[in-house]
Every structure is written in structure tokens, then in C-alpha cells.
């Protein structure tokens, strides 16, 4: 257990002056100042335990040991990067005030955090949600949006920017403008085409002739990003989803399910509009998780403990 040590004024006085500098000269908010103070006080406590009481004697090696300690304490790479940013800024102030001769944190980088895998929805759950019947014209629109998202792996921004002429129902294609102004043509599945056909007559009763947006609000103007997010969440709640639905969940699910079925990483990259295949490779980890589940459920040696448990139950019943 770490024991808190009362820090000497030689460490706390410059720190107090720095926080006052942030508040008065830099006009930072109280919340930002508290964040700097909290991170730097953690360093102060570590220095006291390391029997150091002067900022100017802290070395690059000392701070590398401190970063290693933060990592052992379970801080993420992002949190450690925030700590280092606070330390670098503090030493910039100490240099300005001639209370230090160098900035020992300049070339120290935080360890990389493990990349978070995107959440995906189960195929059966998505099928259940997308097969649900809409109860009114706006739900018909919502179902059309969600079918298109999942059918073609669209980003939220791509879906919101679709115009009437973006979808070619006869050709089964949708034209989207992706990141960096890059246009791509994507296939549209049968279910999504049927959903568009059901929505278009209802849309005509809401939107004026001058409105080109494919998806419009009850007022007849282009549907906003926030409204799309809200309606997707509402659909999930109304139709019994077992997790919160959001636009990226549908895009991630599209990518993962495509990769599970095809194994074609390059094709999924093209469909998603990723400039770098490394961005798409995160889905190979998801695919492996799927394969691991199949293995655990199917391989007789993987199911050994389960079989033994069943035998034990049968033996106990026989006794």
C-alpha cells in the first residue's frame, strides 16, 4: 500500500504558482486547472517516495521510471500521455521562471494503449431488428436508413448526405461521398432496396420538391446526424435490442459479418472506404474471436470440460 508523504515546499510552491499562472494568465477553466493539479500532485508524491525534493534535479531517467510506475499501476497509454503533457507544460513554466535548466519530459512518449475492438451485433439479433415491421411513416424511414447502413456499411455522415439520385434501385447501387471527398459506389442488398421503395412514396408527402435529401424529417428538411442516432436508439428500444444501437455498430457489424463470410480483407477495405488496410485489419481480430467461439463450441477436445461435467451429472443421477 502506498503511504502518502507530506511534500516539501520546494516541490509544492512552484506547482501552486504554475496552477495560478494557468488560471490567471492563461485563463484556463477551474476544471482544467484541477486536472493539471491532480496529475502533477501524483508526480509530487512519487518524487517524495523517491526521496527527491527539487524539480531541477529530476532527470529524464527519473521520469521514465515514473511512466513505468504509472503503467504498472494500470493507467492506459492515453492517461499516461495526459500526465506527460502536464509535466512537459509545467517544466516549460519552470524554464520560463528559471527554476529549471531543461525539460526532462520532452522526448518521453507514453506506451501505446491496446486498440479497442469495435463492438458488433449478432447476426440473428440484427435480423430480428431489421425484420420488425414499422408502425408509422417515420419508422418506415428509420428502417430504410438502418437497412442501408447495414447493407452497405455506411458511415453516419455518408447516410445523412445521401440525395434522391444517390441510390440506383435498378442497378442495386448507392453512390456515397466518403472521407477526404472520395466517392465510391457500393452494392445495395435486396432488403435495403425494398426498404427504399417503401420509403420513397411516404417521403414525397413530407418533403418539398426543392429538397434533394433522401432522408428528411417530419418538417421535410434533411435529417440531422443527431436525429439519425436518436431514431436508431429508439428503434432498438422499441424492437427489443439487447444492446444500445448506434450507427457505427451497424457499420462495424457489416464489416465483421462480411469478413466472417468472405475472408476477403481487401474487398472489405474497399467497401468501407478505408485508405489504409491497417484500419480494416482490426476486423480480423473480431473474425478470430468468431472462429474461436466456433472452435470452442465444435471441437471435441475444446468441449472436454463440458463433457466431463455432463458425465459427472449423469453419474450423480445414477447414484
mmCIF file of N, CA, C and O in Angstrom, residues 130 137-152 154-169 173-176 188 191-208 210-229 231-232 235 247 250:
data_model
loop_
_atom_site.group_PDB
_atom_site.id
_atom_site.type_symbol
_atom_site.label_atom_id
_atom_site.label_comp_id
_atom_site.label_asym_id
_atom_site.label_seq_id
_atom_site.Cartn_x
_atom_site.Cartn_y
_atom_site.Cartn_z
ATOM 1 N N UNK A 130 -34.170 -5.894 -37.917
ATOM 2 C CA UNK A 130 -34.466 -5.363 -39.248
ATOM 3 C C UNK A 130 -35.698 -6.021 -39.877
ATOM 4 O O UNK A 130 -36.260 -5.466 -40.824
ATOM 5 N N UNK A 137 -45.107 6.108 -40.742
ATOM 6 C CA UNK A 137 -44.221 6.553 -41.831
ATOM 7 C C UNK A 137 -42.791 6.854 -41.381
ATOM 8 O O UNK A 137 -41.839 6.541 -42.112
ATOM 9 N N UNK A 138 -42.629 7.443 -40.204
ATOM 10 C CA UNK A 138 -41.277 7.761 -39.748
ATOM 11 C C UNK A 138 -40.491 6.489 -39.428
ATOM 12 O O UNK A 138 -39.277 6.439 -39.658
ATOM 13 N N UNK A 139 -41.153 5.478 -38.921
ATOM 14 C CA UNK A 139 -40.462 4.213 -38.687
ATOM 15 C C UNK A 139 -40.124 3.520 -40.001
ATOM 16 O O UNK A 139 -39.118 2.812 -40.090
ATOM 17 N N UNK A 140 -40.951 3.739 -41.025
ATOM 18 C CA UNK A 140 -40.610 3.211 -42.354
ATOM 19 C C UNK A 140 -39.326 3.856 -42.858
ATOM 20 O O UNK A 140 -38.451 3.199 -43.430
ATOM 21 N N UNK A 141 -39.196 5.165 -42.624
ATOM 22 C CA UNK A 141 -37.953 5.874 -42.962
ATOM 23 C C UNK A 141 -36.787 5.322 -42.161
ATOM 24 O O UNK A 141 -35.690 5.077 -42.692
ATOM 25 N N UNK A 142 -37.012 5.134 -40.847
ATOM 26 C CA UNK A 142 -35.938 4.649 -39.981
ATOM 27 C C UNK A 142 -35.446 3.281 -40.439
ATOM 28 O O UNK A 142 -34.243 3.030 -40.526
ATOM 29 N N UNK A 143 -36.377 2.390 -40.725
ATOM 30 C CA UNK A 143 -35.997 1.053 -41.176
ATOM 31 C C UNK A 143 -35.193 1.135 -42.469
ATOM 32 O O UNK A 143 -34.205 0.411 -42.650
ATOM 33 N N UNK A 144 -35.584 2.030 -43.358
ATOM 34 C CA UNK A 144 -34.850 2.212 -44.615
ATOM 35 C C UNK A 144 -33.417 2.661 -44.340
ATOM 36 O O UNK A 144 -32.466 2.162 -44.942
ATOM 37 N N UNK A 145 -33.247 3.610 -43.417
ATOM 38 C CA UNK A 145 -31.901 4.090 -43.074
ATOM 39 C C UNK A 145 -31.045 2.961 -42.521
ATOM 40 O O UNK A 145 -29.878 2.788 -42.910
ATOM 41 N N UNK A 146 -31.618 2.191 -41.621
ATOM 42 C CA UNK A 146 -30.837 1.161 -40.954
ATOM 43 C C UNK A 146 -30.496 0.015 -41.903
ATOM 44 O O UNK A 146 -29.413 -0.558 -41.836
ATOM 45 N N UNK A 147 -31.435 -0.304 -42.793
ATOM 46 C CA UNK A 147 -31.153 -1.322 -43.803
ATOM 47 C C UNK A 147 -29.995 -0.878 -44.697
ATOM 48 O O UNK A 147 -29.100 -1.671 -45.010
ATOM 49 N N UNK A 148 -30.000 0.383 -45.113
ATOM 50 C CA UNK A 148 -28.924 0.890 -45.969
ATOM 51 C C UNK A 148 -27.586 0.888 -45.231
ATOM 52 O O UNK A 148 -26.553 0.545 -45.803
ATOM 53 N N UNK A 149 -27.606 1.299 -43.970
ATOM 54 C CA UNK A 149 -26.368 1.306 -43.190
ATOM 55 C C UNK A 149 -25.756 -0.077 -43.119
ATOM 56 O O UNK A 149 -24.559 -0.262 -43.341
ATOM 57 N N UNK A 150 -26.587 -1.061 -42.770
ATOM 58 C CA UNK A 150 -26.074 -2.415 -42.602
ATOM 59 C C UNK A 150 -25.794 -3.078 -43.941
ATOM 60 O O UNK A 150 -24.844 -3.850 -44.082
ATOM 61 N N UNK A 151 -26.595 -2.773 -44.956
ATOM 62 C CA UNK A 151 -26.414 -3.373 -46.268
ATOM 63 C C UNK A 151 -25.115 -2.934 -46.925
ATOM 64 O O UNK A 151 -24.437 -3.726 -47.576
ATOM 65 N N UNK A 152 -24.751 -1.658 -46.744
ATOM 66 C CA UNK A 152 -23.613 -1.101 -47.484
ATOM 67 C C UNK A 152 -22.486 -0.602 -46.593
ATOM 68 O O UNK A 152 -21.500 -0.065 -47.101
ATOM 69 N N UNK A 154 -22.384 1.934 -44.402
ATOM 70 C CA UNK A 154 -22.242 3.388 -44.496
ATOM 71 C C UNK A 154 -21.871 4.025 -43.163
ATOM 72 O O UNK A 154 -22.310 3.582 -42.101
ATOM 73 N N UNK A 155 -21.068 5.068 -43.241
ATOM 74 C CA UNK A 155 -20.844 5.936 -42.093
ATOM 75 C C UNK A 155 -22.097 6.785 -41.867
ATOM 76 O O UNK A 155 -22.887 7.000 -42.776
ATOM 77 N N UNK A 156 -22.221 7.310 -40.658
ATOM 78 C CA UNK A 156 -23.346 8.189 -40.348
ATOM 79 C C UNK A 156 -23.375 9.389 -41.286
ATOM 80 O O UNK A 156 -24.430 9.744 -41.828
ATOM 81 N N UNK A 157 -22.216 10.014 -41.496
ATOM 82 C CA UNK A 157 -22.152 11.195 -42.358
ATOM 83 C C UNK A 157 -22.526 10.861 -43.799
ATOM 84 O O UNK A 157 -23.160 11.658 -44.497
ATOM 85 N N UNK A 158 -22.141 9.665 -44.244
ATOM 86 C CA UNK A 158 -22.461 9.240 -45.603
ATOM 87 C C UNK A 158 -23.955 9.024 -45.775
ATOM 88 O O UNK A 158 -24.538 9.391 -46.794
ATOM 89 N N UNK A 159 -24.575 8.419 -44.768
ATOM 90 C CA UNK A 159 -26.018 8.186 -44.833
ATOM 91 C C UNK A 159 -26.774 9.513 -44.843
ATOM 92 O O UNK A 159 -27.690 9.716 -45.644
ATOM 93 N N UNK A 160 -26.389 10.424 -43.947
ATOM 94 C CA UNK A 160 -27.100 11.696 -43.822
ATOM 95 C C UNK A 160 -26.988 12.540 -45.084
ATOM 96 O O UNK A 160 -27.884 13.338 -45.387
ATOM 97 N N UNK A 161 -25.908 12.396 -45.829
ATOM 98 C CA UNK A 161 -25.693 13.230 -47.016
ATOM 99 C C UNK A 161 -26.280 12.634 -48.293
ATOM 100 O O UNK A 161 -26.165 13.242 -49.368
ATOM 101 N N UNK A 162 -26.921 11.476 -48.208
ATOM 102 C CA UNK A 162 -27.496 10.859 -49.412
ATOM 103 C C UNK A 162 -28.613 11.728 -49.993
ATOM 104 O O UNK A 162 -29.450 12.260 -49.266
ATOM 105 N N UNK A 163 -28.598 11.857 -51.319
ATOM 106 C CA UNK A 163 -29.666 12.554 -52.032
ATOM 107 C C UNK A 163 -30.528 11.526 -52.769
ATOM 108 O O UNK A 163 -30.194 10.337 -52.842
ATOM 109 N N UNK A 164 -31.619 12.020 -53.346
ATOM 110 C CA UNK A 164 -32.527 11.134 -54.070
ATOM 111 C C UNK A 164 -31.822 10.383 -55.191
ATOM 112 O O UNK A 164 -32.105 9.213 -55.448
ATOM 113 N N UNK A 165 -30.899 11.070 -55.872
ATOM 114 C CA UNK A 165 -30.230 10.434 -57.005
ATOM 115 C C UNK A 165 -29.001 9.624 -56.594
ATOM 116 O O UNK A 165 -28.263 9.144 -57.445
ATOM 117 N N UNK A 166 -28.770 9.490 -55.279
ATOM 118 C CA UNK A 166 -27.613 8.711 -54.819
ATOM 119 C C UNK A 166 -27.848 7.218 -54.949
ATOM 120 O O UNK A 166 -26.898 6.438 -55.061
ATOM 121 N N UNK A 167 -29.125 6.812 -54.915
ATOM 122 C CA UNK A 167 -29.450 5.384 -54.942
ATOM 123 C C UNK A 167 -30.010 5.003 -56.305
ATOM 124 O O UNK A 167 -30.939 5.625 -56.808
ATOM 125 N N UNK A 168 -29.404 3.981 -56.888
ATOM 126 C CA UNK A 168 -29.872 3.419 -58.154
ATOM 127 C C UNK A 168 -30.529 2.084 -57.837
ATOM 128 O O UNK A 168 -29.851 1.062 -57.665
ATOM 129 N N UNK A 169 -31.850 2.096 -57.711
ATOM 130 C CA UNK A 169 -32.558 0.876 -57.319
ATOM 131 C C UNK A 169 -32.474 -0.199 -58.385
ATOM 132 O O UNK A 169 -32.348 -1.386 -58.072
ATOM 133 N N UNK A 173 -27.274 -0.068 -56.528
ATOM 134 C CA UNK A 173 -26.057 0.629 -56.113
ATOM 135 C C UNK A 173 -26.409 1.904 -55.362
ATOM 136 O O UNK A 173 -27.477 2.482 -55.558
ATOM 137 N N UNK A 174 -25.476 2.327 -54.525
ATOM 138 C CA UNK A 174 -25.591 3.627 -53.868
ATOM 139 C C UNK A 174 -24.256 4.349 -54.014
ATOM 140 O O UNK A 174 -23.185 3.746 -53.863
ATOM 141 N N UNK A 175 -24.317 5.623 -54.340
ATOM 142 C CA UNK A 175 -23.104 6.436 -54.512
ATOM 143 C C UNK A 175 -22.933 7.310 -53.274
ATOM 144 O O UNK A 175 -23.824 8.085 -52.924
ATOM 145 N N UNK A 176 -21.796 7.163 -52.600
ATOM 146 C CA UNK A 176 -21.562 7.916 -51.370
ATOM 147 C C UNK A 176 -20.283 8.729 -51.489
ATOM 148 O O UNK A 176 -19.358 8.368 -52.221
ATOM 149 N N UNK A 188 -26.150 -2.431 -53.006
ATOM 150 C CA UNK A 188 -27.278 -2.342 -52.079
ATOM 151 C C UNK A 188 -28.039 -3.659 -52.145
ATOM 152 O O UNK A 188 -28.440 -4.095 -53.230
ATOM 153 N N UNK A 191 -33.015 -6.471 -49.471
ATOM 154 C CA UNK A 191 -33.841 -5.961 -48.384
ATOM 155 C C UNK A 191 -33.768 -4.440 -48.307
ATOM 156 O O UNK A 191 -34.787 -3.765 -48.081
ATOM 157 N N UNK A 192 -32.579 -3.890 -48.495
ATOM 158 C CA UNK A 192 -32.416 -2.439 -48.436
ATOM 159 C C UNK A 192 -33.121 -1.766 -49.606
ATOM 160 O O UNK A 192 -33.729 -0.694 -49.455
ATOM 161 N N UNK A 193 -33.072 -2.378 -50.793
ATOM 162 C CA UNK A 193 -33.769 -1.799 -51.949
ATOM 163 C C UNK A 193 -35.282 -1.784 -51.715
ATOM 164 O O UNK A 193 -35.964 -0.802 -52.026
ATOM 165 N N UNK A 194 -35.796 -2.855 -51.119
ATOM 166 C CA UNK A 194 -37.231 -2.901 -50.816
ATOM 167 C C UNK A 194 -37.602 -1.824 -49.799
ATOM 168 O O UNK A 194 -38.672 -1.209 -49.900
ATOM 169 N N UNK A 195 -36.714 -1.597 -48.836
ATOM 170 C CA UNK A 195 -36.980 -0.577 -47.819
ATOM 171 C C UNK A 195 -37.002 0.821 -48.437
ATOM 172 O O UNK A 195 -37.820 1.667 -48.062
ATOM 173 N N UNK A 196 -36.091 1.082 -49.396
ATOM 174 C CA UNK A 196 -36.083 2.376 -50.083
ATOM 175 C C UNK A 196 -37.379 2.556 -50.883
ATOM 176 O O UNK A 196 -37.993 3.634 -50.873
ATOM 177 N N UNK A 197 -37.796 1.514 -51.552
ATOM 178 C CA UNK A 197 -39.029 1.584 -52.347
ATOM 179 C C UNK A 197 -40.246 1.856 -51.462
ATOM 180 O O UNK A 197 -41.185 2.539 -51.871
ATOM 181 N N UNK A 198 -40.234 1.340 -50.244
ATOM 182 C CA UNK A 198 -41.348 1.588 -49.327
ATOM 183 C C UNK A 198 -41.316 3.013 -48.777
ATOM 184 O O UNK A 198 -42.371 3.607 -48.498
ATOM 185 N N UNK A 199 -40.121 3.584 -48.644
ATOM 186 C CA UNK A 199 -39.979 4.919 -48.058
ATOM 187 C C UNK A 199 -40.268 6.037 -49.055
ATOM 188 O O UNK A 199 -40.871 7.056 -48.688
ATOM 189 N N UNK A 200 -39.896 5.876 -50.294
ATOM 190 C CA UNK A 200 -39.986 6.976 -51.258
ATOM 191 C C UNK A 200 -41.394 7.573 -51.391
ATOM 192 O O UNK A 200 -41.537 8.809 -51.404
ATOM 193 N N UNK A 201 -42.466 6.786 -51.502
ATOM 194 C CA UNK A 201 -43.795 7.400 -51.598
ATOM 195 C C UNK A 201 -44.160 8.209 -50.349
ATOM 196 O O UNK A 201 -44.822 9.253 -50.449
ATOM 197 N N UNK A 202 -43.729 7.752 -49.182
ATOM 198 C CA UNK A 202 -44.014 8.467 -47.940
ATOM 199 C C UNK A 202 -43.191 9.745 -47.845
ATOM 200 O O UNK A 202 -43.668 10.770 -47.352
ATOM 201 N N UNK A 203 -41.953 9.676 -48.329
ATOM 202 C CA UNK A 203 -41.095 10.855 -48.337
ATOM 203 C C UNK A 203 -41.704 11.966 -49.175
ATOM 204 O O UNK A 203 -41.646 13.148 -48.822
ATOM 205 N N UNK A 204 -42.333 11.585 -50.300
ATOM 206 C CA UNK A 204 -42.919 12.581 -51.200
ATOM 207 C C UNK A 204 -43.996 13.406 -50.506
ATOM 208 O O UNK A 204 -44.239 14.565 -50.873
ATOM 209 N N UNK A 205 -44.633 12.830 -49.490
ATOM 210 C CA UNK A 205 -45.655 13.563 -48.760
ATOM 211 C C UNK A 205 -45.104 14.467 -47.682
ATOM 212 O O UNK A 205 -45.860 15.250 -47.084
ATOM 213 N N UNK A 206 -43.807 14.399 -47.417
ATOM 214 C CA UNK A 206 -43.189 15.222 -46.373
ATOM 215 C C UNK A 206 -42.298 16.328 -46.926
ATOM 216 O O UNK A 206 -42.276 17.441 -46.390
ATOM 217 N N UNK A 207 -41.545 16.024 -47.988
ATOM 218 C CA UNK A 207 -40.515 16.955 -48.469
ATOM 219 C C UNK A 207 -41.028 17.811 -49.622
ATOM 220 O O UNK A 207 -41.765 17.325 -50.491
ATOM 221 N N UNK A 208 -40.629 19.085 -49.673
ATOM 222 C CA UNK A 208 -40.961 19.919 -50.837
ATOM 223 C C UNK A 208 -40.167 19.468 -52.062
ATOM 224 O O UNK A 208 -39.158 18.757 -51.939
ATOM 225 N N UNK A 210 -38.156 21.018 -53.808
ATOM 226 C CA UNK A 210 -36.794 21.565 -53.855
ATOM 227 C C UNK A 210 -35.810 20.793 -52.977
ATOM 228 O O UNK A 210 -34.602 20.986 -53.093
ATOM 229 N N UNK A 211 -36.312 19.939 -52.085
ATOM 230 C CA UNK A 211 -35.436 19.203 -51.165
ATOM 231 C C UNK A 211 -34.907 17.952 -51.853
ATOM 232 O O UNK A 211 -35.663 17.124 -52.345
ATOM 233 N N UNK A 212 -33.577 17.825 -51.884
ATOM 234 C CA UNK A 212 -32.932 16.700 -52.555
ATOM 235 C C UNK A 212 -32.545 15.564 -51.612
ATOM 236 O O UNK A 212 -32.175 14.477 -52.066
ATOM 237 N N UNK A 213 -32.619 15.794 -50.299
ATOM 238 C CA UNK A 213 -32.187 14.778 -49.337
ATOM 239 C C UNK A 213 -33.050 13.531 -49.436
ATOM 240 O O UNK A 213 -34.277 13.623 -49.557
ATOM 241 N N UNK A 214 -32.417 12.377 -49.353
ATOM 242 C CA UNK A 214 -33.168 11.126 -49.363
ATOM 243 C C UNK A 214 -33.934 10.949 -48.054
ATOM 244 O O UNK A 214 -35.088 10.530 -48.050
ATOM 245 N N UNK A 215 -33.297 11.302 -46.956
ATOM 246 C CA UNK A 215 -33.932 11.126 -45.655
ATOM 247 C C UNK A 215 -34.264 12.486 -45.047
ATOM 248 O O UNK A 215 -33.362 13.305 -44.816
ATOM 249 N N UNK A 216 -35.533 12.713 -44.819
ATOM 250 C CA UNK A 216 -35.999 14.014 -44.325
ATOM 251 C C UNK A 216 -36.751 13.833 -43.019
ATOM 252 O O UNK A 216 -37.240 12.740 -42.690
ATOM 253 N N UNK A 217 -36.848 14.931 -42.289
ATOM 254 C CA UNK A 217 -37.584 14.932 -41.032
ATOM 255 C C UNK A 217 -39.070 15.120 -41.289
ATOM 256 O O UNK A 217 -39.507 15.267 -42.442
ATOM 257 N N UNK A 218 -39.841 15.173 -40.217
ATOM 258 C CA UNK A 218 -41.279 15.385 -40.331
ATOM 259 C C UNK A 218 -41.581 16.763 -40.920
ATOM 260 O O UNK A 218 -42.635 16.977 -41.521
ATOM 261 N N UNK A 219 -40.604 17.684 -40.766
ATOM 262 C CA UNK A 219 -40.764 19.038 -41.323
ATOM 263 C C UNK A 219 -40.377 19.102 -42.792
ATOM 264 O O UNK A 219 -40.561 20.127 -43.436
ATOM 265 N N UNK A 220 -39.771 18.030 -43.299
ATOM 266 C CA UNK A 220 -39.427 17.987 -44.710
ATOM 267 C C UNK A 220 -38.012 18.393 -45.041
ATOM 268 O O UNK A 220 -37.648 18.455 -46.219
ATOM 269 N N UNK A 221 -37.175 18.682 -44.028
ATOM 270 C CA UNK A 221 -35.779 19.045 -44.308
ATOM 271 C C UNK A 221 -34.857 17.864 -44.024
ATOM 272 O O UNK A 221 -35.263 16.854 -43.450
ATOM 273 N N UNK A 222 -33.603 17.991 -44.454
ATOM 274 C CA UNK A 222 -32.637 16.888 -44.320
ATOM 275 C C UNK A 222 -32.495 16.486 -42.859
ATOM 276 O O UNK A 222 -32.348 17.324 -41.972
ATOM 277 N N UNK A 223 -32.489 15.205 -42.623
ATOM 278 C CA UNK A 223 -32.393 14.677 -41.272
ATOM 279 C C UNK A 223 -30.967 14.887 -40.745
ATOM 280 O O UNK A 223 -29.984 14.608 -41.433
ATOM 281 N N UNK A 224 -30.838 15.364 -39.510
ATOM 282 C CA UNK A 224 -29.530 15.640 -38.920
ATOM 283 C C UNK A 224 -28.877 14.366 -38.400
ATOM 284 O O UNK A 224 -29.538 13.334 -38.196
ATOM 285 N N UNK A 225 -27.559 14.456 -38.164
ATOM 286 C CA UNK A 225 -26.818 13.320 -37.615
ATOM 287 C C UNK A 225 -27.411 12.898 -36.268
ATOM 288 O O UNK A 225 -27.602 11.708 -36.003
ATOM 289 N N UNK A 226 -27.678 13.889 -35.429
ATOM 290 C CA UNK A 226 -28.185 13.580 -34.095
ATOM 291 C C UNK A 226 -29.547 12.894 -34.159
ATOM 292 O O UNK A 226 -29.835 11.989 -33.378
ATOM 293 N N UNK A 227 -30.377 13.346 -35.071
ATOM 294 C CA UNK A 227 -31.702 12.728 -35.203
ATOM 295 C C UNK A 227 -31.583 11.272 -35.639
ATOM 296 O O UNK A 227 -32.322 10.402 -35.153
ATOM 297 N N UNK A 228 -30.659 11.001 -36.558
ATOM 298 C CA UNK A 228 -30.463 9.617 -37.004
ATOM 299 C C UNK A 228 -30.008 8.744 -35.835
ATOM 300 O O UNK A 228 -30.515 7.630 -35.634
ATOM 301 N N UNK A 229 -29.057 9.246 -35.044
ATOM 302 C CA UNK A 229 -28.587 8.496 -33.881
ATOM 303 C C UNK A 229 -29.728 8.241 -32.897
ATOM 304 O O UNK A 229 -29.878 7.123 -32.371
ATOM 305 N N UNK A 231 -32.983 8.198 -33.493
ATOM 306 C CA UNK A 231 -34.000 7.290 -34.035
ATOM 307 C C UNK A 231 -33.514 5.843 -34.029
ATOM 308 O O UNK A 231 -34.300 4.919 -33.811
ATOM 309 N N UNK A 232 -32.222 5.621 -34.255
ATOM 310 C CA UNK A 232 -31.690 4.253 -34.216
ATOM 311 C C UNK A 232 -31.768 3.702 -32.803
ATOM 312 O O UNK A 232 -32.166 2.543 -32.592
ATOM 313 N N UNK A 235 -35.354 2.871 -32.104
ATOM 314 C CA UNK A 235 -35.760 1.640 -32.786
ATOM 315 C C UNK A 235 -35.322 0.422 -31.978
ATOM 316 O O UNK A 235 -36.090 -0.527 -31.784
ATOM 317 N N UNK A 247 -25.108 4.169 -35.006
ATOM 318 C CA UNK A 247 -24.727 3.989 -36.415
ATOM 319 C C UNK A 247 -23.455 3.183 -36.624
ATOM 320 O O UNK A 247 -23.399 2.329 -37.513
ATOM 321 N N UNK A 250 -23.758 -0.624 -36.606
ATOM 322 C CA UNK A 250 -24.209 -1.250 -37.859
ATOM 323 C C UNK A 250 -23.055 -1.346 -38.853
ATOM 324 O O UNK A 250 -22.916 -2.357 -39.551
#
